[in-house]
Backbone as a chain_set.jsonl record, in Angstrom:
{"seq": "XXXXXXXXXXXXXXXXXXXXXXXXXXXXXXXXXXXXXXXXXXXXXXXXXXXXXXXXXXXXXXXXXXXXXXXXXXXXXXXXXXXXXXXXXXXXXXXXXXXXXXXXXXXXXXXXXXXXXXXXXXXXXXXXXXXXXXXXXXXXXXXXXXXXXX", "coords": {"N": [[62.824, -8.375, -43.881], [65.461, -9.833, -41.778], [66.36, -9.267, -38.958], [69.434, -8.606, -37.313], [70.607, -9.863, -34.296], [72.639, -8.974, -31.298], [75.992, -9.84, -29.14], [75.133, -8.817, -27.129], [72.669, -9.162, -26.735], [72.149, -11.605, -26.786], [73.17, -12.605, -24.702], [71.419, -11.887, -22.787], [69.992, -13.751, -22.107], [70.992, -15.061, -20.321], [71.076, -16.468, -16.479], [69.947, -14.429, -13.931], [70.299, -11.888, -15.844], [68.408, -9.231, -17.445], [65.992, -10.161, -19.508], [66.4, -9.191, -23.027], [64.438, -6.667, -25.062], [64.428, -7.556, -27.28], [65.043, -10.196, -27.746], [62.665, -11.019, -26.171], [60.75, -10.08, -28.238], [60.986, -11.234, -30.703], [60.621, -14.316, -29.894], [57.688, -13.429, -29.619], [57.076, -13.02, -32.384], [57.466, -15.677, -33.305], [55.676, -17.147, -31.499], [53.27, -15.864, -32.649], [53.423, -16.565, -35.256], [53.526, -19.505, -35.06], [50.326, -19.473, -34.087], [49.131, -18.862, -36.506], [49.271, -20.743, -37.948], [47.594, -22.745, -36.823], [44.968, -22.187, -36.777], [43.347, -22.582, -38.295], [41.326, -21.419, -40.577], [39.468, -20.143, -38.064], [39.952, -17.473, -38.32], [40.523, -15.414, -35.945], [42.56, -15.092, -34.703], [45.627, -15.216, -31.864], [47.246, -12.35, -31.313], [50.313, -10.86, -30.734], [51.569, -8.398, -29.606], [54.21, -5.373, -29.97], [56.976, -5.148, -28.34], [58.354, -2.377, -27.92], [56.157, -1.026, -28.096], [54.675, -0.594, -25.643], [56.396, 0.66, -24.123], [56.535, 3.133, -25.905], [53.661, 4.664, -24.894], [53.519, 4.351, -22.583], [55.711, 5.492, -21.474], [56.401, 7.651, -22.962], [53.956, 8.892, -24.427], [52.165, 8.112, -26.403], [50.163, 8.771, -28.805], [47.287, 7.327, -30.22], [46.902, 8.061, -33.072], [49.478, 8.828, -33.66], [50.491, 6.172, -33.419], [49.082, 4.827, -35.509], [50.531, 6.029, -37.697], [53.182, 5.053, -37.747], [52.925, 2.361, -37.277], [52.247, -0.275, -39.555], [48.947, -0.211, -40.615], [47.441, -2.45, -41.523], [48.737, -4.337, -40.063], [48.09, -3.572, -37.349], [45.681, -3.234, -37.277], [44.515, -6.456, -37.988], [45.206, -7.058, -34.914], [43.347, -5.829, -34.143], [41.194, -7.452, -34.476], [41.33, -9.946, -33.162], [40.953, -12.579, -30.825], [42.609, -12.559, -29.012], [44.734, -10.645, -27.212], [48.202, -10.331, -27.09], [50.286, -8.379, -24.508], [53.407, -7.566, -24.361], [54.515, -6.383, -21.233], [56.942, -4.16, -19.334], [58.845, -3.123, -17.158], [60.022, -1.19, -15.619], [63.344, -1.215, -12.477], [64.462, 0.284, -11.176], [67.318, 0.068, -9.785], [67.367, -2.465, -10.201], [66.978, -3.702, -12.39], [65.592, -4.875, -15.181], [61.516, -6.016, -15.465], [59.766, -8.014, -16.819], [56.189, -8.614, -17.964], [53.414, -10.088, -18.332], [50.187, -9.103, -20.066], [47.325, -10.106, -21.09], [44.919, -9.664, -22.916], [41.872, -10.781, -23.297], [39.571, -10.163, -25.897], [36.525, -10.97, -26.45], [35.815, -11.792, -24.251], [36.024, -9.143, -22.494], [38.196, -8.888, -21.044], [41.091, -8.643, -18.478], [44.049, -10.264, -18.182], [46.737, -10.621, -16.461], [49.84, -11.38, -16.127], [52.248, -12.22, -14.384], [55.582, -13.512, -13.815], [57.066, -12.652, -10.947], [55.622, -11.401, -8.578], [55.201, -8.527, -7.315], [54.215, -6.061, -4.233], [54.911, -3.901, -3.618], [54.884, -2.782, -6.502], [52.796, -3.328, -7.697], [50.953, -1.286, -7.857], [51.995, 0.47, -10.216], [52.544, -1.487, -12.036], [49.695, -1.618, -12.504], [48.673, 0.35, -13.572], [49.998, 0.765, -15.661], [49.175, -1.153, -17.64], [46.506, -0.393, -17.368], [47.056, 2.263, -19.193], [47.935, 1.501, -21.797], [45.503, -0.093, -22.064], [43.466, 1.866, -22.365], [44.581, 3.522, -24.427], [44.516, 1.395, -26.752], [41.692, 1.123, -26.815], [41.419, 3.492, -27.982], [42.974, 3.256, -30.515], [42.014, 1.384, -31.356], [39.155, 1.859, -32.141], [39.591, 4.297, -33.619], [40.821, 2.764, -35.593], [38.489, 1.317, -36.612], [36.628, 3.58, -37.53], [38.469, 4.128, -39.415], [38.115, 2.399, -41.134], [35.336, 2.261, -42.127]], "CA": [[64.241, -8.316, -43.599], [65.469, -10.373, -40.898], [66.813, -8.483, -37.722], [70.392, -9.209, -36.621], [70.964, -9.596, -33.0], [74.089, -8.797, -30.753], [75.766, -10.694, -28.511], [74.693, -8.532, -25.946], [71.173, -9.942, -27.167], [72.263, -13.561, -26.412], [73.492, -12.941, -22.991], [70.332, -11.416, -22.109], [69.423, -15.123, -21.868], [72.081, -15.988, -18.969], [70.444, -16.376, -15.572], [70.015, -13.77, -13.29], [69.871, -11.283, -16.234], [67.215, -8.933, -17.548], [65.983, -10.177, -20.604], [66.356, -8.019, -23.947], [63.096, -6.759, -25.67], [64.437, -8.279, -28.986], [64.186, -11.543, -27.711], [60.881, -10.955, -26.436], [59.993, -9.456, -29.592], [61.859, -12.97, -31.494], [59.452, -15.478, -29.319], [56.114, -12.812, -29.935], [56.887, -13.644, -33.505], [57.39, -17.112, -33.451], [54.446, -17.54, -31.05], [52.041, -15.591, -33.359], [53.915, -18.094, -36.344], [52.098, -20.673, -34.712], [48.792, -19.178, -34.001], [48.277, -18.542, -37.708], [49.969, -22.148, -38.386], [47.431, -23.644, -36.069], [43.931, -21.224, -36.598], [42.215, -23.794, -39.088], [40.509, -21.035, -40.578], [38.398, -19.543, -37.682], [40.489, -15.772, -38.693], [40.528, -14.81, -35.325], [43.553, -15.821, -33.287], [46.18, -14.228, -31.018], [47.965, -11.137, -31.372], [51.18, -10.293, -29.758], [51.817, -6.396, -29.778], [55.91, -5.486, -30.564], [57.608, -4.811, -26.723], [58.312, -1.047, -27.631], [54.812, 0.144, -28.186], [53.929, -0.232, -24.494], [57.199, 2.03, -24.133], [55.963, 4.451, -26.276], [52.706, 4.74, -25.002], [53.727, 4.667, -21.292], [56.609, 6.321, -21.25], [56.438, 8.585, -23.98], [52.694, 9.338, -24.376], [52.53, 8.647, -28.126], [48.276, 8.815, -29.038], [46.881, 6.33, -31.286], [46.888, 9.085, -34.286], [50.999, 8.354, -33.957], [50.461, 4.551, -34.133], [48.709, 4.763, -37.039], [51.861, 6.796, -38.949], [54.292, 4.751, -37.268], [52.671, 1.079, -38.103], [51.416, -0.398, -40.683], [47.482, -0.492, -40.516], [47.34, -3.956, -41.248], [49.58, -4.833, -38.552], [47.06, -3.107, -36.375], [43.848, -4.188, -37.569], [45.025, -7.815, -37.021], [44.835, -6.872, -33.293], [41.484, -5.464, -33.437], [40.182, -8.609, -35.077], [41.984, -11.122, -32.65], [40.57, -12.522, -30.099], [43.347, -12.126, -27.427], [46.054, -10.067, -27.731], [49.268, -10.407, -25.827], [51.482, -7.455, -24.732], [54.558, -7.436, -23.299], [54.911, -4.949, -20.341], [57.952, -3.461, -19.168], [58.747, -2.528, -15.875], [61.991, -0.577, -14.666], [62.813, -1.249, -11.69], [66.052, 1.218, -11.108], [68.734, -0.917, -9.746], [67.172, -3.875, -10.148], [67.183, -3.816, -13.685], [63.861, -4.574, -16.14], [60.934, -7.199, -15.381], [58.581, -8.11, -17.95], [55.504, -9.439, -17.574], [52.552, -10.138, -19.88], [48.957, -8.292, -20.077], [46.829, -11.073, -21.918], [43.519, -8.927, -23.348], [40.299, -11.223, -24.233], [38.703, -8.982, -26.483], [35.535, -11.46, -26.546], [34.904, -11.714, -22.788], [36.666, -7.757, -22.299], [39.084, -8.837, -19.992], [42.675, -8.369, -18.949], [44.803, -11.353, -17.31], [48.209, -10.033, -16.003], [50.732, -12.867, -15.996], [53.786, -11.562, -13.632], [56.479, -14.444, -12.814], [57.195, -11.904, -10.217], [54.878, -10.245, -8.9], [55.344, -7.225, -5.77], [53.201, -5.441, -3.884], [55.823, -2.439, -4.362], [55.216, -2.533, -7.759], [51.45, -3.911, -8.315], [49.962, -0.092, -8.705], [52.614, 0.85, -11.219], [52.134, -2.409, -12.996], [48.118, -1.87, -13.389], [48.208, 1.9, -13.874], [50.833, 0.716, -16.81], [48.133, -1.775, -18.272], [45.326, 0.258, -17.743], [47.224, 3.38, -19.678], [48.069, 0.317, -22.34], [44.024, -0.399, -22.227], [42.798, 3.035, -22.581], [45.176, 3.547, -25.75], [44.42, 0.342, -27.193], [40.232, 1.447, -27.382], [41.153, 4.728, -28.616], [43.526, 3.064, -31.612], [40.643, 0.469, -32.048], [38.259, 3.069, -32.564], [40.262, 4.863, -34.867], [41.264, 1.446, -36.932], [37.076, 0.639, -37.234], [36.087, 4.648, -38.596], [39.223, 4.135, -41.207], [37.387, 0.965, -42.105], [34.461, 2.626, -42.474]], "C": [[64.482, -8.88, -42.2], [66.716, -9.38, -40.144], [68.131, -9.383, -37.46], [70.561, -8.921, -35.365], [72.187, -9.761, -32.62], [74.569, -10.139, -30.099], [75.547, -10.107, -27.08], [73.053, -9.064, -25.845], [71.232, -10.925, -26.155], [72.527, -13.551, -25.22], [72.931, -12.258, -22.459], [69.851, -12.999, -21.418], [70.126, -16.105, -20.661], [70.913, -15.326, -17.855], [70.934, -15.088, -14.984], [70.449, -12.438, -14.143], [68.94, -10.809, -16.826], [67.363, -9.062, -18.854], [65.437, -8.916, -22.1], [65.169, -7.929, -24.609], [63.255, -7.455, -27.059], [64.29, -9.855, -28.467], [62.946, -11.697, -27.337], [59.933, -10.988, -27.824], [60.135, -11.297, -30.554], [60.968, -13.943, -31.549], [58.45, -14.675, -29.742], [56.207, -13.162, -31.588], [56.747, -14.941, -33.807], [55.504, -17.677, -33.051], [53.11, -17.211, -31.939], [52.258, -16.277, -35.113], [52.779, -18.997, -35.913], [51.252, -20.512, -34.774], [48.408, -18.908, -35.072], [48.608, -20.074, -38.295], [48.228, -23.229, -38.089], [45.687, -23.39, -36.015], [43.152, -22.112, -37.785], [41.159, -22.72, -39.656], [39.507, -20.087, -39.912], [39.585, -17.752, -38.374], [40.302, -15.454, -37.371], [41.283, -15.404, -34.053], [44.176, -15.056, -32.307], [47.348, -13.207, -31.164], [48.861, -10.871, -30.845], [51.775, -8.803, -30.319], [53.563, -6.187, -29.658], [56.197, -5.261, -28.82], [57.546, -3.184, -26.97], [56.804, -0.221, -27.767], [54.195, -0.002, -26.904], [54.914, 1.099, -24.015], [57.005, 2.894, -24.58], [55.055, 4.923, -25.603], [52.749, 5.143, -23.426], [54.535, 5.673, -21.127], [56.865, 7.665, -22.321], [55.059, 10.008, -24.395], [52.087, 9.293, -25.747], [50.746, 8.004, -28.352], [48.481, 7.887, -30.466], [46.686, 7.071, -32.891], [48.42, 8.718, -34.376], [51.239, 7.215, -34.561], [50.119, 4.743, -35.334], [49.366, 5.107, -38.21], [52.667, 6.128, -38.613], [54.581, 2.995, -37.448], [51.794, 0.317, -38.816], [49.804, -1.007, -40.386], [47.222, -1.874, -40.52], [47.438, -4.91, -40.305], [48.49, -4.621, -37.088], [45.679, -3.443, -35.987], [43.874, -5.172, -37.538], [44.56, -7.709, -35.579], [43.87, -6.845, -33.083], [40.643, -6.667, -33.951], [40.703, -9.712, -34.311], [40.952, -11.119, -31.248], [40.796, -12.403, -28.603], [44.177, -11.541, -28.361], [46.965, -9.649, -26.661], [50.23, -9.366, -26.277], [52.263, -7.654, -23.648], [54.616, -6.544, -22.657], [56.322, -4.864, -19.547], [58.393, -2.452, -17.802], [60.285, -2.03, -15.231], [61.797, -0.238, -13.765], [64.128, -0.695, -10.853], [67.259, 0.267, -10.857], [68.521, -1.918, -9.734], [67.414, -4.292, -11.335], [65.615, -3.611, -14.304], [63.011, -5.538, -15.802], [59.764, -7.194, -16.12], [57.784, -8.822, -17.218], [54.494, -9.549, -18.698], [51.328, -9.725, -18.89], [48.529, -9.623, -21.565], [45.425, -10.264, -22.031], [42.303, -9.792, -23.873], [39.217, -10.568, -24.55], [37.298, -9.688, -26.248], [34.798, -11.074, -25.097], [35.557, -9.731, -21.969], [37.071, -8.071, -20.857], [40.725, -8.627, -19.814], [43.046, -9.407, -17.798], [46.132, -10.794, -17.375], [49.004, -11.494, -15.376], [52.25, -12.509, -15.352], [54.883, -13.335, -12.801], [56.959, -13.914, -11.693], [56.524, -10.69, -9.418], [55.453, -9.244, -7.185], [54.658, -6.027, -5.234], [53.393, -3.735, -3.95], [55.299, -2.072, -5.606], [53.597, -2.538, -8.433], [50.972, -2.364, -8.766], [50.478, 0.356, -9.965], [52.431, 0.06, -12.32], [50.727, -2.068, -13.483], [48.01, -0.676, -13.93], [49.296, 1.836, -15.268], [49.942, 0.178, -17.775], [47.008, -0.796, -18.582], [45.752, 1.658, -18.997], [47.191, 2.324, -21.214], [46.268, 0.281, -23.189], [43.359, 0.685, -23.024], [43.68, 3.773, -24.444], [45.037, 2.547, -26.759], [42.893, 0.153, -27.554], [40.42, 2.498, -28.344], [41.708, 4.342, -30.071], [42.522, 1.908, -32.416], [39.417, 1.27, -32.507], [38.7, 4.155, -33.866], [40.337, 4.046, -36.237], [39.508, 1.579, -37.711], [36.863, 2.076, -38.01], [37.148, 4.679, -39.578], [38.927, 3.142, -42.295], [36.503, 1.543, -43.232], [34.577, 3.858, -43.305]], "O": [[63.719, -8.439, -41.34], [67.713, -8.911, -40.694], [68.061, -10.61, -37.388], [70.689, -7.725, -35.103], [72.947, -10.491, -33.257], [74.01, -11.224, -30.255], [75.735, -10.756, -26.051], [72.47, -9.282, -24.782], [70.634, -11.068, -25.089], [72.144, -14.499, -24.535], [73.492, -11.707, -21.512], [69.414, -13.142, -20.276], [69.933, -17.256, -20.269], [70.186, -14.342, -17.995], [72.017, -14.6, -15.308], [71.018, -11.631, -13.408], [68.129, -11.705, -17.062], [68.262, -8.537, -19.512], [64.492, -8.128, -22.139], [64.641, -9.013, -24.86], [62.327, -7.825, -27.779], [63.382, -10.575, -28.883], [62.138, -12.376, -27.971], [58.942, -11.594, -28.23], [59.292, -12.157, -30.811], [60.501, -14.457, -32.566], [57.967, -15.321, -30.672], [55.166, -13.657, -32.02], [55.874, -15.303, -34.596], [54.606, -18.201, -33.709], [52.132, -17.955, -32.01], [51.356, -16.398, -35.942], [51.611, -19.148, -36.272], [50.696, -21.27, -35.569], [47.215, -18.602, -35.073], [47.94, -20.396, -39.278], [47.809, -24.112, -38.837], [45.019, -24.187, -35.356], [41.942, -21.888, -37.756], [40.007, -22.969, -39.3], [38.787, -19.347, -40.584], [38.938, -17.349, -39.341], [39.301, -14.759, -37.542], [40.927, -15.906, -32.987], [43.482, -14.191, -31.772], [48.486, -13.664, -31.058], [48.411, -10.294, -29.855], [52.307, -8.463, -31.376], [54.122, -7.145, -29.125], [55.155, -5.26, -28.164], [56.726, -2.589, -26.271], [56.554, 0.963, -27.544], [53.054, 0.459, -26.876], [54.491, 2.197, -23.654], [57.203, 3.881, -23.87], [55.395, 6.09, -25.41], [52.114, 6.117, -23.022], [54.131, 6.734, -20.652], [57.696, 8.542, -22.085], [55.093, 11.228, -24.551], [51.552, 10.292, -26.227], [50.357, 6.884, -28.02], [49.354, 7.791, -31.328], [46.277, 6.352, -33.802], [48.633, 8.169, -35.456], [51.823, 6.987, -35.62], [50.962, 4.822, -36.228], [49.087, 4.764, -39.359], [53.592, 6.476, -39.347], [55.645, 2.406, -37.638], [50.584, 0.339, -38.594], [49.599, -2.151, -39.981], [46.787, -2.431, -39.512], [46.739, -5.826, -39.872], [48.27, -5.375, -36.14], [44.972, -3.739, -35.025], [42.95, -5.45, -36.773], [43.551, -8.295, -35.187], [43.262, -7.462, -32.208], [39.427, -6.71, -33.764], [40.487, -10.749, -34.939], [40.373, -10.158, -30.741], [40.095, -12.267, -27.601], [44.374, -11.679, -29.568], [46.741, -8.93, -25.687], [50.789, -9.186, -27.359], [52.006, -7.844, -22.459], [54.801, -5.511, -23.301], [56.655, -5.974, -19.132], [58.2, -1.244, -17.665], [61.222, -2.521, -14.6], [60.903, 0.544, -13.442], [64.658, -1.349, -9.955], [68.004, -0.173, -11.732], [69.385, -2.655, -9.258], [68.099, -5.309, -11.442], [64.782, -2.727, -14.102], [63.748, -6.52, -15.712], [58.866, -6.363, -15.98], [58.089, -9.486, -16.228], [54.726, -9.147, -19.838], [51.249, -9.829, -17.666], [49.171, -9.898, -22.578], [44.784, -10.297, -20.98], [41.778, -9.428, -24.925], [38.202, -10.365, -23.884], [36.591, -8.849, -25.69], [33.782, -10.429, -24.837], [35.273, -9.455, -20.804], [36.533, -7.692, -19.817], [41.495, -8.48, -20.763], [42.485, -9.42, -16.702], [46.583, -10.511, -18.484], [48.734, -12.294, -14.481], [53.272, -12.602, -16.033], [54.805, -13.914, -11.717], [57.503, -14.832, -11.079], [56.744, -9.483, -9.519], [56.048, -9.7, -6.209], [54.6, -5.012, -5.929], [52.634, -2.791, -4.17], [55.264, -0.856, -5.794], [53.266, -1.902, -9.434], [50.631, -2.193, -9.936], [49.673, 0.651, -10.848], [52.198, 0.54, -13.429], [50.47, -2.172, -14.682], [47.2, -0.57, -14.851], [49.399, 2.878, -15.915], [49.786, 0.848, -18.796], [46.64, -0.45, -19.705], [44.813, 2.059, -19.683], [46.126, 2.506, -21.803], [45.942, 0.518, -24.353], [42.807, 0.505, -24.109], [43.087, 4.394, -25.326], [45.526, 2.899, -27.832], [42.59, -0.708, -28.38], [39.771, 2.533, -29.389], [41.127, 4.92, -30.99], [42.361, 1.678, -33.615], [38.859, 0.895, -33.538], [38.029, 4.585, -34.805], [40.084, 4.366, -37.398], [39.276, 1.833, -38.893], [36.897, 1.929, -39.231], [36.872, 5.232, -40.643], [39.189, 2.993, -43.488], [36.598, 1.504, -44.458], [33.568, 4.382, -43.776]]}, "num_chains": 1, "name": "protein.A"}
């Protein structure tokens, strides 16, 4: 079912505002369009994770036993079989408004690349201690996915 957006959506996209997680979300689909468009086979491309499940997970506290009731396994296990997987992070920044940034995961080499068009030294611990909470939920739901395999 295709998602209708507002036009408060669309004028997320005017300068000098904070862009809406549905367009994030819009492009993470498109982009992972391509990467299965473009994967020739090897089965192991790139993943982009929805915008609200770092919100849950940060701000909420919602354990990888939730994920698992909340989206569809498939959807999930994709991730754990990719070889990057890109999440959008989410940073409120009170009167400033919201600033995204991306957390790029290479499951192969177990790394994390943090991609901030903005980055601030204000902000850098909150940003990694957001990733790392991100990280540490993201073994425990991979761990979960492989013993439901099994």
């Amino acid at each position: 079912m295709m998602k209708s957006y507002t036009r408060q959506t669309l004028w997320s996209l005017c300068p000098e505002s904070s862009v809406d997680a549905d367009v994030i979300t819009a492009l993470a689909c498109h982009l992972t369009l391509d990467e299965v468009k473009s994967d020739t086979g090897r089965g192991r491309g790139v993943c982009f994770l929805p915008t609200e499940l770092q919100d849950m997970v940060v701000n909420y506290g919602m354990t990888s036993a939730k994920a698992l009731e909340l989206y569809d396994t498939k959807f999930l296990s994709k991730a754990h079989n990719c070889r990057k997987v890109c999440l959008p992070m989410k940073d409120m920044m009170n009167d400033e408004g919201i600033h995204w940034y991306l957390a790029i995961i290479l499951m192969d080499q177990k790394q994390v690349h943090i991609l901030d068009s903005c980055p601030s030294k204000e902000r850098q611990t909150i940003r990694r201690n957001a990733v790392n909470t991100m990280i540490e939920f993201l073994n425990d739901l991979f761990d979960a996915l492989h013993k439901e395999v099994q």
